Short mmCIF file of C-alpha atoms in Angstrom, two decimals:
data_model
loop_
_atom_site.label_atom_id
_atom_site.label_comp_id
_atom_site.label_asym_id
_atom_site.label_seq_id
_atom_site.Cartn_x
_atom_site.Cartn_y
_atom_site.Cartn_z
CA MET A 1 -22.97 20.50 -22.91
CA THR A 2 -22.14 24.04 -22.11
CA THR A 3 -21.14 26.53 -24.76
CA HIS A 4 -17.79 27.44 -23.84
CA ILE A 5 -16.78 23.30 -23.69
CA LYS A 6 -17.98 22.80 -26.96
CA THR A 7 -16.29 26.43 -28.25
CA LEU A 8 -12.71 23.95 -25.76
CA HIS A 9 -13.73 20.80 -27.51
CA GLN A 10 -13.49 22.58 -31.25
CA SER A 11 -10.74 24.81 -29.87
CA LEU A 12 -8.09 21.64 -29.05
CA GLN A 13 -9.20 19.60 -32.67
CA GLN A 14 -8.50 22.68 -34.11
CA SER A 15 -5.20 23.32 -32.45
CA ILE A 16 -1.73 22.50 -33.76
CA SER A 17 0.96 22.76 -31.22
CA LEU A 18 0.84 22.85 -27.69
CA ALA A 19 0.46 26.32 -27.44
CA GLU A 20 -1.92 26.47 -28.83
CA ILE A 21 -3.58 23.76 -26.71
CA ASN A 22 -2.85 25.62 -23.49
CA ALA A 23 -3.75 28.53 -25.03
CA ALA A 24 -7.86 27.32 -25.39
CA LEU A 25 -7.20 25.71 -21.90
CA GLN A 26 -6.23 28.70 -20.46
CA ARG A 27 -9.45 30.59 -22.37
CA TYR A 28 -11.97 28.18 -21.41
CA LEU A 29 -10.63 28.83 -17.93
CA SER A 30 -11.32 32.09 -17.80
CA ALA A 31 -15.05 32.31 -19.17
CA TYR A 32 -15.28 30.73 -15.34
CA HIS A 33 -12.88 33.84 -14.41
CA VAL A 34 -10.28 31.12 -13.49
CA ARG A 35 -7.26 33.37 -12.57
CA ASP A 36 -4.86 30.93 -11.26
CA PHE A 37 -4.52 27.26 -12.78
CA ALA A 38 -1.74 24.78 -13.03
CA PHE A 39 -2.86 21.94 -14.32
CA THR A 40 0.18 18.44 -13.53
CA CYS A 41 0.57 15.77 -16.20
CA TYR A 42 2.18 13.30 -13.45
CA SER A 43 4.78 9.80 -15.32
CA LYS A 44 3.80 6.32 -14.07
CA GLN A 45 5.05 5.63 -10.94
CA SER A 46 8.66 5.48 -10.16
CA GLN A 47 10.27 3.74 -7.36
CA LYS A 48 11.35 6.55 -5.60
CA SER A 49 7.90 7.89 -6.16
CA ASP A 50 4.63 8.26 -7.99
CA SER A 51 4.90 12.16 -8.32
CA VAL A 52 7.33 12.24 -10.55
CA VAL A 53 6.19 15.61 -12.94
CA GLU A 54 6.72 15.39 -16.68
CA TYR A 55 4.98 18.31 -17.62
CA ALA A 56 2.99 21.08 -16.61
CA TYR A 57 1.04 24.07 -17.80
CA VAL A 58 0.42 26.90 -14.98
CA SER A 59 -1.99 30.23 -15.67
CA ALA A 60 1.43 33.69 -15.53
CA SER A 61 -0.38 35.20 -12.07
CA PHE A 62 -0.33 31.44 -9.94
CA GLN A 63 3.81 30.08 -11.57
CA GLN A 64 5.70 32.48 -9.01
CA TYR A 65 4.01 30.12 -5.68
CA HIS A 66 3.98 26.62 -8.59
CA GLN A 67 7.79 26.66 -8.74
CA ASN A 68 7.60 27.98 -4.92
CA TYR A 69 5.59 24.86 -3.91
CA TYR A 70 7.75 23.13 -6.49
CA ALA A 71 10.91 24.01 -3.79
CA SER A 72 10.35 23.50 -0.53
CA ASP A 73 9.29 20.20 -1.77
CA TYR A 74 5.49 21.08 -0.01
CA ASN A 75 4.05 17.72 -2.98
CA GLU A 76 5.14 15.58 -0.29
CA ILE A 77 3.92 17.28 2.37
CA ASP A 78 0.56 17.90 1.17
CA SER A 79 -2.10 16.54 2.42
CA VAL A 80 -4.81 16.74 -0.28
CA SER A 81 -1.83 16.10 -3.00
CA TYR A 82 -2.15 12.47 -1.71
CA ILE A 83 -6.39 12.60 -2.00
CA VAL A 84 -5.83 13.17 -5.18
CA LYS A 85 -3.74 11.02 -5.87
CA HIS A 86 -5.78 7.96 -4.50
CA ASP A 87 -9.17 9.03 -5.40
CA LEU A 88 -11.28 10.10 -8.54
CA ARG A 89 -13.73 13.28 -6.82
CA PRO A 90 -12.51 16.53 -7.44
CA VAL A 91 -11.55 17.70 -3.92
CA PHE A 92 -12.60 21.21 -2.13
CA TRP A 93 -10.77 22.36 0.13
CA GLN A 94 -10.28 25.22 2.00
CA LEU A 95 -6.98 26.39 3.64
CA LYS A 96 -7.88 28.19 7.17
CA GLN A 97 -9.35 24.58 7.74
CA LEU A 98 -6.17 23.70 6.45
CA ALA A 99 -3.84 25.54 8.68
CA LEU A 100 -6.14 24.18 11.78
CA THR A 101 -5.75 20.81 10.88
CA ALA A 102 -2.28 20.99 9.81
CA THR A 103 -0.34 18.14 10.91
CA THR A 104 3.20 19.49 10.66
CA ALA A 105 5.05 22.77 10.94
CA ALA A 106 5.84 22.24 7.66
CA GLU A 107 2.30 21.48 6.40
CA LYS A 108 1.21 24.46 8.36
CA GLU A 109 4.03 26.99 7.41
CA MET A 110 2.89 26.11 3.51
CA ARG A 111 -0.85 26.65 4.26
CA GLU A 112 -0.30 30.59 6.15
CA GLN A 113 1.96 31.52 3.11
CA ALA A 114 -0.43 30.12 0.42
CA LEU A 115 -3.06 32.60 3.24
CA ALA A 116 -0.60 35.13 2.68
CA ALA A 117 -0.60 34.99 -0.93
CA GLY A 118 -4.17 35.83 -0.42
CA PHE A 119 -6.36 32.29 -1.47
CA ASP A 120 -8.99 31.20 0.14
CA CYS A 121 -10.08 27.83 -1.39
CA GLY A 122 -9.31 25.76 -3.88
CA LEU A 123 -10.21 23.04 -6.03
CA SER A 124 -8.79 19.82 -7.64
CA ILE A 125 -9.25 17.71 -10.26
CA PRO A 126 -8.07 14.31 -10.28
CA LEU A 127 -7.52 12.69 -13.65
CA PHE A 128 -6.58 9.04 -15.37
CA SER A 129 -5.13 7.91 -18.40
CA SER A 130 -5.49 4.41 -19.48
CA HIS A 131 -1.42 3.89 -19.68
CA GLY A 132 -0.29 4.63 -15.37
CA GLN A 133 -0.06 8.08 -15.29
CA HIS A 134 -2.33 10.78 -13.62
CA ALA A 135 -3.24 14.61 -13.41
CA VAL A 136 -4.49 17.54 -11.78
CA LEU A 137 -6.01 20.88 -12.60
CA MET A 138 -5.95 22.71 -9.65
CA LEU A 139 -8.02 25.36 -9.42
CA GLN A 140 -7.24 28.38 -6.39
CA GLN A 141 -9.77 30.84 -5.72
CA SER A 142 -8.09 34.96 -4.37
CA GLY A 143 -10.26 36.29 -1.88
CA ASP A 144 -12.02 38.76 -3.88
CA GLU A 145 -13.19 36.25 -6.19
CA ASP A 146 -16.17 33.93 -6.42
CA PHE A 147 -16.10 31.19 -8.56
CA LEU A 148 -15.48 28.37 -6.94
CA GLN A 149 -19.00 29.61 -5.34
CA GLU A 150 -21.43 26.57 -5.84
CA TRP A 151 -18.28 24.49 -7.22
CA GLN A 152 -20.80 21.64 -6.61
CA THR A 153 -22.90 22.31 -9.73
CA LYS A 154 -19.70 23.20 -12.64
CA GLN A 155 -17.67 20.25 -11.09
CA TYR A 156 -18.84 17.87 -14.36
CA GLU A 157 -18.10 20.27 -17.07
CA TRP A 158 -14.35 21.08 -15.67
CA MET A 159 -14.41 17.16 -15.01
CA ALA A 160 -15.05 16.49 -18.35
CA ALA A 161 -13.01 20.04 -19.77
CA ALA A 162 -10.12 18.53 -17.92
CA HIS A 163 -10.19 15.53 -19.61
CA TYR A 164 -9.91 16.80 -23.31
CA TYR A 165 -7.65 18.62 -22.14
CA TYR A 166 -5.36 15.79 -21.00
CA SER A 167 -6.47 13.64 -24.39
CA TYR A 168 -4.38 16.12 -26.16
CA LEU A 169 -2.16 16.82 -23.81
CA LEU A 170 -0.77 13.40 -24.02
CA THR A 171 -1.02 13.63 -27.96
CA TRP A 172 0.64 15.70 -28.20
CA LEU A 173 3.64 15.08 -24.93
CA ASP A 174 3.82 11.23 -26.65
CA GLN A 175 4.35 13.15 -30.50
CA MET A 176 7.09 15.60 -28.65
CA ARG A 177 9.46 12.63 -28.12
CA GLN A 178 9.14 10.50 -30.88
CA GLN A 179 9.83 13.42 -32.88
CA GLY A 180 13.06 14.03 -30.24
CA ASN A 181 13.66 10.27 -30.45
CA ASP A 182 13.65 10.41 -33.42
CA GLN A 183 15.02 12.78 -34.85
CA PHE A 184 17.35 13.86 -32.13
CA SER A 185 17.64 10.18 -30.37
CA LEU A 186 16.82 12.43 -27.22
CA SER A 187 15.88 9.43 -24.51
CA LYS A 188 13.24 10.14 -21.93
CA ARG A 189 14.36 12.01 -18.93
CA GLU A 190 16.62 14.41 -21.82
CA MET A 191 13.26 14.82 -23.72
CA GLN A 192 11.98 15.78 -19.78
CA CYS A 193 14.34 18.28 -19.10
CA LEU A 194 14.12 20.27 -22.19
CA LEU A 195 10.42 19.58 -21.24
CA LEU A 196 10.93 22.01 -17.47
CA VAL A 197 14.19 23.71 -18.80
CA SER A 198 11.25 25.59 -21.70
CA GLU A 199 9.39 26.26 -19.11
CA SER A 200 11.63 28.33 -17.28
CA HIS A 201 13.07 25.45 -14.61
CA THR A 202 16.31 25.42 -13.18
CA VAL A 203 18.41 22.90 -12.61
CA GLU A 204 16.74 23.02 -8.83
CA MET A 205 13.36 23.09 -9.79
CA ILE A 206 13.75 19.88 -12.48
CA ALA A 207 15.47 17.42 -10.04
CA ARG A 208 12.78 18.48 -7.27
CA LYS A 209 10.09 17.56 -9.90
CA LEU A 210 11.54 14.25 -11.66
CA PHE A 211 12.62 13.66 -8.35
CA ILE A 212 16.82 13.52 -9.18
CA SER A 213 20.33 14.60 -8.21
CA GLU A 214 21.07 17.90 -9.86
CA ARG A 215 24.44 16.16 -11.08
CA THR A 216 21.84 13.80 -13.23
CA VAL A 217 19.89 16.81 -14.44
CA ASN A 218 22.95 18.40 -16.02
CA PHE A 219 24.04 15.18 -17.35
CA HIS A 220 21.43 14.93 -18.57
CA ILE A 221 21.10 18.44 -19.92
CA GLN A 222 25.06 17.82 -20.90
CA ARG A 223 23.89 14.92 -23.29
CA MET A 224 20.72 16.50 -24.30
CA ASN A 225 23.15 19.68 -25.16
CA LYS A 226 25.43 16.66 -27.36
CA LYS A 227 22.83 15.95 -29.50
CA PHE A 228 21.45 18.83 -30.67
CA GLY A 229 24.90 20.05 -30.91
CA VAL A 230 25.07 24.11 -29.17
CA LYS A 231 26.81 24.34 -26.18
CA ASN A 232 23.81 25.81 -23.27
CA LYS A 233 19.98 23.63 -23.06
CA HIS A 234 18.75 27.19 -24.04
CA GLN A 235 20.59 27.15 -27.29
CA SER A 236 18.72 24.11 -26.35
CA VAL A 237 15.41 24.74 -27.11
CA LEU A 238 16.02 26.66 -30.02
CA ILE A 239 17.00 24.69 -31.86
CA ALA A 240 14.32 22.03 -30.75
CA ARG A 241 11.09 24.81 -31.69
CA GLU A 242 12.57 25.37 -34.52
CA ALA A 243 13.02 21.58 -35.77
CA GLY A 244 9.37 21.43 -34.06
CA VAL A 245 10.30 18.93 -31.09
CA LEU A 246 8.47 21.68 -28.58
CA ARG A 247 5.81 23.26 -30.19
#
């Protein structure tokens, strides 16, 4: 076990908020010079899709690309995403090769946009919980970076680090859901909307990530606002933070 992962484990154990476990993951990945990453946590499979986003922690430099990915419904056509969700091993991919082998115009456009943004390859690490949930840690490398060179020698430590973080993330999400239900009687869907609103997602983005209509998102947000006793979603986030529902 390297010093980096020992430090990560200790930081996670000592964390007292969701923000602190996120910061611990950020510091760990920074030690390997990883700048652009996204850790996306999916809820249990639904009848509509197996890709309902429950929570996503995305590095600041990668947020705009990540949001556009879901806003453009690229998650529905991403062949790498499909492979990752049905495999237990990390998947390494090169964007130029994916662009050449794209089977649809939309997928080719997605790869070309990523190349235009300066990315050239990436690694997706799948994780699965015993309760039917799953998550993916995606590391995206730009042309001026080289942290994915010899990724095979690092993959097992990165998998362990991702599992450490995921176990603590699930614990915090469960605690926040329970507290939201106990204090404000928030439903699971209302809590999902609250989390995504707190991460600055728009109604359109939330609808795409949860695979529901914008009208349904607004319905849940209105019910959430009523339970918090406020008039808009931003006030709900403030109240939730003050009450400890969001940490």
